[in-house]
């Protein structure tokens, strides 16, 4: 079968452009669901607890203070261009802020795209597909290839193997599946978990068709609660995957995840957890202060942030798993100007939200860094870590 390399943006362009997130209409808001009613565009999946099974088928920076993201701007509805708070009139509306999901979020202790804790049924998604699309190439280049061989060996020796059942937690638009499925042999069935039915729609539509050896890849979507993950929820799982998830979990939630994987006897490949270290070309005295404030922001509400990989190693090892860790840094240069600019705004914005006293100096700092980025002179290394936990198979292998 033919493999697909389509991204969510490719699919969206065939449907006439990436629509903004469907959001609940607020008083005074001009934003409602922007998914086209006609044409060939599939509608977003209806919300609810039921699973939907499918075969896989196929801003600009101102040096002004507005360039520094604050919690208020990032909690506004997404507008027609995927920009938080975009409206129909006013000069200020032309100043684009951080793409939703690229910076701090308004609900402390919750990742925007996966339901970590109980929230109301009307809780709206806050990740724009544009941000996930923007970071996908950097994520794919960063993930550790060194962890794939031990993973393949374990998967090849799973007891009673009749095709792989892979659970992707907090899947977003499905970038993990697009990266991993074509690198594994054998038939695969991906179970995609996310809190946002709109992103689940993109993940299902843009999922790969074939494994590395041409075997069929199928997919189903589920809206689930990572905090309630149990061995029963992973019954029959061959593998659990996640990307950029560990650092937005608490210690208790990581221990729950480790226990669930151990109980199901399945390995876990958990990629792109922040390591708390950033390197920028032309070092600036404010680099370390921004980084420290950002790391403190990551730890808000008991989240693990840059401590997540250490805690996860301990949690999986306590359940008898063999744990391997490998660095997976973003290396951003002139070819990544759009991503670097958005990352800078989010990084500095989170730091200022954590330490408001930084605001005045951070304004000039951000303007200078964005100017260097636009000129193609800025190089950034954002350190992450990938973790592979090989739990003891329940079949005794």
PDB file of N, CA, C and O in Angstrom, residues 126-150:
ATOM      1  N   UNK A 126      -7.660  24.631  23.468  1.00  0.00           N
ATOM      2  CA  UNK A 126      -6.863  25.849  23.362  1.00  0.00           C
ATOM      3  C   UNK A 126      -5.579  25.637  22.552  1.00  0.00           C
ATOM      4  O   UNK A 126      -4.688  26.463  22.608  1.00  0.00           O
ATOM      5  N   UNK A 127      -5.460  24.562  21.849  1.00  0.00           N
ATOM      6  CA  UNK A 127      -4.303  24.370  20.963  1.00  0.00           C
ATOM      7  C   UNK A 127      -4.754  24.590  19.531  1.00  0.00           C
ATOM      8  O   UNK A 127      -5.709  23.971  19.075  1.00  0.00           O
ATOM      9  N   UNK A 128      -4.053  25.455  18.802  1.00  0.00           N
ATOM     10  CA  UNK A 128      -4.354  25.659  17.392  1.00  0.00           C
ATOM     11  C   UNK A 128      -3.586  24.641  16.565  1.00  0.00           C
ATOM     12  O   UNK A 128      -2.415  24.370  16.830  1.00  0.00           O
ATOM     13  N   UNK A 129      -4.201  24.070  15.529  1.00  0.00           N
ATOM     14  CA  UNK A 129      -3.468  23.162  14.648  1.00  0.00           C
ATOM     15  C   UNK A 129      -2.235  23.813  14.038  1.00  0.00           C
ATOM     16  O   UNK A 129      -1.258  23.134  13.736  1.00  0.00           O
ATOM     17  N   UNK A 130      -2.265  25.141  13.866  1.00  0.00           N
ATOM     18  CA  UNK A 130      -1.126  25.841  13.274  1.00  0.00           C
ATOM     19  C   UNK A 130       0.147  25.652  14.102  1.00  0.00           C
ATOM     20  O   UNK A 130       1.240  25.503  13.549  1.00  0.00           O
ATOM     21  N   UNK A 131       0.013  25.694  15.436  1.00  0.00           N
ATOM     22  CA  UNK A 131       1.197  25.514  16.295  1.00  0.00           C
ATOM     23  C   UNK A 131       1.723  24.086  16.187  1.00  0.00           C
ATOM     24  O   UNK A 131       2.940  23.858  16.087  1.00  0.00           O
ATOM     25  N   UNK A 132       0.825  23.115  16.181  1.00  0.00           N
ATOM     26  CA  UNK A 132       1.250  21.723  16.076  1.00  0.00           C
ATOM     27  C   UNK A 132       1.900  21.453  14.725  1.00  0.00           C
ATOM     28  O   UNK A 132       2.875  20.701  14.636  1.00  0.00           O
ATOM     29  N   UNK A 133       1.369  22.063  13.673  1.00  0.00           N
ATOM     30  CA  UNK A 133       1.980  21.924  12.354  1.00  0.00           C
ATOM     31  C   UNK A 133       3.362  22.567  12.326  1.00  0.00           C
ATOM     32  O   UNK A 133       4.318  22.014  11.773  1.00  0.00           O
ATOM     33  N   UNK A 134       3.485  23.729  12.948  1.00  0.00           N
ATOM     34  CA  UNK A 134       4.736  24.469  12.927  1.00  0.00           C
ATOM     35  C   UNK A 134       5.859  23.683  13.605  1.00  0.00           C
ATOM     36  O   UNK A 134       6.994  23.675  13.136  1.00  0.00           O
ATOM     37  N   UNK A 135       5.545  22.997  14.689  1.00  0.00           N
ATOM     38  CA  UNK A 135       6.584  22.309  15.430  1.00  0.00           C
ATOM     39  C   UNK A 135       6.829  20.877  14.956  1.00  0.00           C
ATOM     40  O   UNK A 135       7.825  20.265  15.351  1.00  0.00           O
ATOM     41  N   UNK A 136       5.954  20.333  14.114  1.00  0.00           N
ATOM     42  CA  UNK A 136       6.073  18.922  13.747  1.00  0.00           C
ATOM     43  C   UNK A 136       7.401  18.566  13.087  1.00  0.00           C
ATOM     44  O   UNK A 136       8.012  17.555  13.444  1.00  0.00           O
ATOM     45  N   UNK A 137       7.918  19.342  12.113  1.00  0.00           N
ATOM     46  CA  UNK A 137       9.213  18.971  11.534  1.00  0.00           C
ATOM     47  C   UNK A 137      10.349  18.971  12.553  1.00  0.00           C
ATOM     48  O   UNK A 137      11.224  18.093  12.517  1.00  0.00           O
ATOM     49  N   UNK A 138      10.362  19.946  13.459  1.00  0.00           N
ATOM     50  CA  UNK A 138      11.406  19.988  14.489  1.00  0.00           C
ATOM     51  C   UNK A 138      11.273  18.809  15.442  1.00  0.00           C
ATOM     52  O   UNK A 138      12.272  18.217  15.876  1.00  0.00           O
ATOM     53  N   UNK A 139      10.044  18.453  15.793  1.00  0.00           N
ATOM     54  CA  UNK A 139       9.825  17.287  16.646  1.00  0.00           C
ATOM     55  C   UNK A 139      10.343  16.023  15.974  1.00  0.00           C
ATOM     56  O   UNK A 139      11.022  15.194  16.591  1.00  0.00           O
ATOM     57  N   UNK A 140      10.014  15.869  14.690  1.00  0.00           N
ATOM     58  CA  UNK A 140      10.417  14.662  13.964  1.00  0.00           C
ATOM     59  C   UNK A 140      11.935  14.565  13.868  1.00  0.00           C
ATOM     60  O   UNK A 140      12.506  13.475  13.996  1.00  0.00           O
ATOM     61  N   UNK A 141      12.602  15.701  13.642  1.00  0.00           N
ATOM     62  CA  UNK A 141      14.057  15.685  13.543  1.00  0.00           C
ATOM     63  C   UNK A 141      14.721  15.430  14.890  1.00  0.00           C
ATOM     64  O   UNK A 141      15.825  14.889  14.951  1.00  0.00           O
ATOM     65  N   UNK A 142      14.026  15.801  15.983  1.00  0.00           N
ATOM     66  CA  UNK A 142      14.636  15.703  17.313  1.00  0.00           C
ATOM     67  C   UNK A 142      14.493  14.321  17.946  1.00  0.00           C
ATOM     68  O   UNK A 142      15.373  13.885  18.691  1.00  0.00           O
ATOM     69  N   UNK A 143      13.406  13.629  17.673  1.00  0.00           N
ATOM     70  CA  UNK A 143      13.158  12.367  18.374  1.00  0.00           C
ATOM     71  C   UNK A 143      14.311  11.392  18.182  1.00  0.00           C
ATOM     72  O   UNK A 143      14.895  11.283  17.124  1.00  0.00           O
ATOM     73  N   UNK A 144      14.588  10.644  19.230  1.00  0.00           N
ATOM     74  CA  UNK A 144      15.751   9.763  19.243  1.00  0.00           C
ATOM     75  C   UNK A 144      15.532   8.516  18.397  1.00  0.00           C
ATOM     76  O   UNK A 144      14.641   7.717  18.681  1.00  0.00           O
ATOM     77  N   UNK A 145      16.368   8.325  17.388  1.00  0.00           N
ATOM     78  CA  UNK A 145      16.356   7.095  16.598  1.00  0.00           C
ATOM     79  C   UNK A 145      17.002   5.953  17.377  1.00  0.00           C
ATOM     80  O   UNK A 145      16.731   4.780  17.116  1.00  0.00           O
ATOM     81  N   UNK A 146      17.875   6.282  18.329  1.00  0.00           N
ATOM     82  CA  UNK A 146      18.609   5.260  19.079  1.00  0.00           C
ATOM     83  C   UNK A 146      17.706   4.376  19.932  1.00  0.00           C
ATOM     84  O   UNK A 146      18.076   3.259  20.288  1.00  0.00           O
ATOM     85  N   UNK A 147      16.521   4.893  20.282  1.00  0.00           N
ATOM     86  CA  UNK A 147      15.611   4.104  21.108  1.00  0.00           C
ATOM     87  C   UNK A 147      14.742   3.154  20.290  1.00  0.00           C
ATOM     88  O   UNK A 147      14.036   2.323  20.856  1.00  0.00           O
ATOM     89  N   UNK A 148      14.790   3.265  18.963  1.00  0.00           N
ATOM     90  CA  UNK A 148      13.893   2.454  18.152  1.00  0.00           C
ATOM     91  C   UNK A 148      14.320   0.989  18.079  1.00  0.00           C
ATOM     92  O   UNK A 148      13.465   0.097  18.072  1.00  0.00           O
ATOM     93  N   UNK A 149      15.623   0.715  18.008  1.00  0.00           N
ATOM     94  CA  UNK A 149      16.046  -0.688  17.915  1.00  0.00           C
ATOM     95  C   UNK A 149      15.635  -1.502  19.137  1.00  0.00           C
ATOM     96  O   UNK A 149      15.059  -2.586  18.988  1.00  0.00           O
ATOM     97  N   UNK A 150      15.907  -1.025  20.379  1.00  0.00           N
ATOM     98  CA  UNK A 150      15.418  -1.808  21.524  1.00  0.00           C
ATOM     99  C   UNK A 150      13.899  -1.915  21.568  1.00  0.00           C
ATOM    100  O   UNK A 150      13.363  -2.936  22.015  1.00  0.00           O
TER     101      UNK A 150
END
